[in-house]
Amino acid sequence: MDSPKGKETYSHRMSVVEPVFGNIGTTKRLNRFSLRGKKKVQGQWQLILRS
């Protein structure tokens, strides 16, 4: 993270990754999963992404 390459990579994260999760949290009102267990959460996540 402190190297020039790390700083460049992290700066791209703000424009690529963060808006996607912010949009899911805002528009779909998802701030936590309602199910427990990896398989169930993966299923819930797939439903959220498709809707």
Coordinates of C-alpha atoms in Angstrom, one line a residue:
M1 CA 0.0 0.0 0.0
D2 CA 2.9 2.4 0.7
S3 CA 4.7 1.6 -2.5
P4 CA 4.0 3.7 -5.6
K5 CA 2.5 0.6 -7.3
G6 CA 0.3 0.0 -4.3
K7 CA -0.9 3.6 -4.2
E8 CA -1.8 3.5 -7.9
T9 CA -3.7 0.2 -7.5
Y10 CA -5.6 1.5 -4.5
S11 CA -6.5 4.8 -6.2
H12 CA -8.3 2.7 -9.0
R13 CA -10.3 0.9 -6.4
M14 CA -12.3 4.0 -5.5
S15 CA -13.5 4.4 -9.0
V16 CA -14.0 0.7 -9.8
V17 CA -15.1 -1.3 -6.8
E18 CA -16.5 1.1 -4.1
P19 CA -19.3 2.6 -6.2
V20 CA -20.7 -0.9 -7.0
F21 CA -21.1 -1.8 -3.3
G22 CA -22.3 1.7 -2.4
N23 CA -25.0 1.4 -5.1
I24 CA -26.1 -2.1 -3.8
G25 CA -26.2 -0.7 -0.2
T26 CA -28.2 2.4 -1.2
T27 CA -30.7 1.1 -3.9
K28 CA -31.2 -2.4 -2.5
R29 CA -30.9 -1.4 1.1
L30 CA -28.5 -4.2 1.8
N31 CA -26.4 -3.6 4.8
R32 CA -26.1 -7.2 6.0
F33 CA -27.1 -10.7 5.0
S34 CA -30.2 -12.2 6.6
L35 CA -28.9 -15.8 6.2
R36 CA -26.1 -17.7 7.8
G37 CA -23.6 -20.0 6.2
K38 CA -21.4 -19.6 3.2
K39 CA -23.7 -21.5 0.7
K40 CA -26.8 -19.6 1.8
V41 CA -25.0 -16.2 1.7
Q42 CA -23.7 -17.0 -1.7
G43 CA -27.2 -17.8 -2.9
Q44 CA -28.6 -14.6 -1.4
W45 CA -25.8 -12.6 -3.0
Q46 CA -26.6 -14.1 -6.4
L47 CA -30.2 -13.1 -6.1
I48 CA -29.2 -9.5 -5.2
L49 CA -26.9 -9.2 -8.2
R50 CA -29.6 -10.5 -10.6
S51 CA -32.3 -8.2 -9.4

